[in-house]
Amino acid sequence: MTPPPRRRRSTGAPERSYPRRGSVRRAQMITTYGVGSLVAVDNESFIVSGIDSWNVSEAPTIRENRLERVLGVRSFKLPPASDDTSRDGVHVRRFPLWHSCPNCHALQPVARFNSPPGKNECGDCDEELVPSRFVMACAHGHLDDFPYWKWAHRGNGSGAGPCGGEMRLRSTGKTSSLRSILVSCSCGIPEVSMEGAFRSAALADLKVLCRGKRPWLGNAPDEDCSERPRTLQRGSSVVWQPIVRTALSIPPHSSGQASRLEPHMDDLRTMDDDAMKVYLRVLAIQLKYEFSVEAVRALIAAESRGVDPDQGQEDSAFHELRRQEYKTLIVGQPESGTDHEEQFVCEPPRSSASVLHPYGVVGPMLVKRLREVRVLKAFSRVDTPETNTDVHEAELSLAPTDWLPAMEVQGEGVFLRLDEERVDEWARNTAVAARADRLRANHLRLMRERAKDSANVPDSPASPRMVLLHTLAHVLINEWSLDGGYPAASLRERLYVDDSMAGLLISTATSDSAGSLGGLVAQGEPDKLAASLRSALIRAQWCSADPLCVESEGGGVGGINLAACHACVLLPETSCEHYNGLLDRALLIGTPEDPSVGFFAGVGQV
């Protein structure tokens, strides 16, 4: 990322200087270490504070009109960068507060250890303290320290009040299981292990209620909460699940003119043509850039055709964003006639695509320039959007803000579609429908098992068309990681699937050196794409785990994959929109017993 301009703070009171605790990449503030997440720094643990505590006065602003309207904000901002001499950056708070000493085994809140200033050490032993491995969280996003005292004193008739004893925590070292982690108290109760602490009803049995704590929001008041808290490991993935929304920049909002006009659109929307001409002349002098009334009117018209989140469900609004992108990718936008600041260039290949027709691939497009904006909208704990239609979205700030943290990726990609008539004809095959129904049933069962309310789970997206396109995207990414020199983790899929869409976009997913050097676009030329498809499908015919893999009745978590494993189809999770689920290479190449199940069966050597 380009560093922010040099800071100028010549007036006003000096800002408070906070100690620097560590660093993460800006992109990780959206996907891995966002607001409310726990970050381990050396032997310490911190929680990332809300965005209302961030100093974003000099953070670069990111604009993406379509996404801003759906999310109801005015702009997006990159997380603030900082260095050793700056006083801004992302603030963190110590969490969990309970620590233990590995030497004297004392277990208590960190403030009671009398640590030397600036250090996280036991005041008696000079040993570095260890943050609690366990926390408790609820599905409403609340987070709190694990109730060690109640856990140790359960069943001992000690009542709800403190006994006056000192807590101890030690590990026998015999095994790595919870049975080897022992908690005791100097009041004389028997030593107990942590075994059973992760049962869903473990805390409820102790009559431990959620206190509505929101430590990432500082001094936020506790909320009333009726949710049942659960014990989680501090590093568990369900302690913090980001809710990220993405969109591609497409015309007319992808032009350099649109990016310059964006801060002024509120004024321009209210003007007639004469007033707009005067306004644009003044703006042209200030910005040294020529503007036209026609371009402004086109932007306003595009907004009126855009998505209005107030008119329906948010999910349908984001689905409509995909539809708009799909239509734009089909039509394309040639590089000729656009300025060098245009963020979307999409052209058909120079050679004939007839070589792809046997594969059922139509309309390949070379996306020579694209921009994807990824926004951290909220986060969840315990529940995930994949397992609950009504997942609680924890807030990023105590007070409402008109911006959200985001990142942008400039890159390139290849877009291709499958012949919908051929896909529909193939999907009517009884064996094909049976495999897709099995995936769908397994997926729905998994969601019901994980959901708090089994009657309120989202519908599974698994269908023959979806599983086919999803698995095809995976084998192509794997192929290009071998043939094109791209690490699989630097490529990302974007699926366009419903009754009227059957396409996929594979694009660069990082902003580093594997970004936009033209190598991925070169793979989209019909001759190379046909060779890649042929090679990928031949590789998909055999897996080192066969026959177990191809004959699998359900693989992965919850059995939401069929013929798919790490040896053949699975990708780094950052490259996949569905967390490496809903995959079946048999729908590409068939099974030994029934080759007709494969969409590409009989093509070339497949």
Steps between C-alpha positions, in 0.01 A plus 500: 500500500612853434585662835289798605640850449732647758307604809464867578396585851629849552195628687287384787583292803736208449331162464554234760775254416413134547760222520536297183393139556558337163401522136279325247438565133219736412319225312499287816301773677210403274527123486694373803563760770204734467306683769410266787756233411774372731860559397792314657815712527793307644367367834221753525146511366300805391160576355471747210306812601199642319538725198379803697838485681703501178671813375406496131551868427786415265391151395434465125132507402359222282190566290268240352159649431297181466635349821465825692129518415431142605691537829359845573830688543663796328844348444751235600844549650818299510603409855749766614867423453752586769871490560728521801470878524130549425221535754216347302430148380248245620444491874485176698405407857631218715274196494445256658566662836562175689861381483708230660864479604684193365730498804282551807181394315301795635177558305335840535424826317815653355473815713560296817843377394665837576694490175780755449396798285491413132545127563265203521679305771422339833607743773628215718669273244604740221353243258301609195129452559290276278156626386209268569458238229125501552234766457123492488286649225140503388326515164423872550869581473572551870835389638613449857765330713448135585347462851784302656378551858156357432648215298737399779242534778212326326331240716687608814228702665709818496209714387529779251736722699880487510659264750804719562740240361758537225445326168766281338529354151751238396550232236610146579670476161393137460271575204389800299136444591283710727529228764862604556411864577422527870340786694513524878439744783685548829170481688542123492260381232607198293703575188285479184590469134366700207349187347138560405532880487418503129165324531225722364322494839814515717460865601122480522538217752707740713224761465748727321312761298627725225582841648482681167868603504644677194869549583589623150282807560689616810264640761184393321218418741410135542204382294211286618548161343300179525736295284670195648881559514742236377860420589741553211873484455650844460632415152187325375367610162147545639619756755502748211342453158524801266195600299663634184316646202669539162428662166680562173529853365309505172409779255405775529635518856838352406632797301749758619238769448255318727756464780570876491131589494397266780559747789286759314209281392269612783515856363486400133184290543300812589615717205354567159725492192590872507600499866685176448706647214616789720577267789701266275701789353608608847576140591704454183719797592552368853576140402652568156271243343227538239147396595183474293136539591421185303736295717339633817152424370615147413622452857172625645301277264713200600421572864126499428541159337706375791405300803283653770547299821187656651284323246586144601726263682868584523592159356291568192669840466843336491369241255390785278853642515620165361243518222624845401859376496402194294329712234796738488750216468303358208486834317854604594673833460787529248820671600483734201307812583566482874748706697795358686309534829218269390468220757306254285625374163338185366544380142429185301807302394665579168464149358186297436344328801369211288769272647315529832157398368555125556547581869175695515689822575360811335591867506841497673610850596842634593470735796819695453429741780267466797456636848336312784398672822471287815319652798483382859131557575479330840602177669338209679593258774393136547246517215600570139294626204542155346313333787236756594284729289460733797859514621564792732736757351711653775560872459840643411452817704299627794379808313380480138755599235459594135792283390622142525850349480584357159779400266525498123671258266617610155550204275396303195295195423334260258122475473326210330146368469352160436232436239184520712292276273767232516527539877122469543488190281785341698339592835186306404703178519360300793845400627621861488197623693549221757860604573402867534206408726733297721733800538205725568359267765838469672544877495154566645557239772833664594340843520216369718747331734701818540209741514342613825159474334488211255189646338677825416788391279570644154422297192795307360635641171596149385362424154649316202585833335658650810708193592616466137618862473652495846702185438603623154636820658704294746661272241583802280664683790701189582599465134610861465698474823701226328507625143480877538739547790238645736480378860150364553456736795550801270200406285137530601169378363184707459194300404196626309233235544121498493229407250621772262875500572764233438838667514818525704776755536848401608704801598809595693419520868803689632651840441861385506733389220258225394242765417459647156793417273288355220581134557148404606339676204732308267350176634161609371591496131284223344785271398666521841167479681405186304837343587456596866149355508615178340796463737291590807231248412755226437655572842151487653450147367743360753567585861768341714225423752292304247296284513408633846466856372288439190277250683453724805145536630593822677834660578617802690321654796143373506543307176441809284746376235478182295793420271727776632800502731828685559676277247279604207262795530526694826666845506631742761186630670579859401449398136157344551165672557348196671777393741595196290150356516245390238755339266478184289744426218277211388266766357790605276632166377249238616558187705650167390153346523315784323712737286184684383481672840787724388413816308829470307479123447602407146682829428850428368659236721269567793 
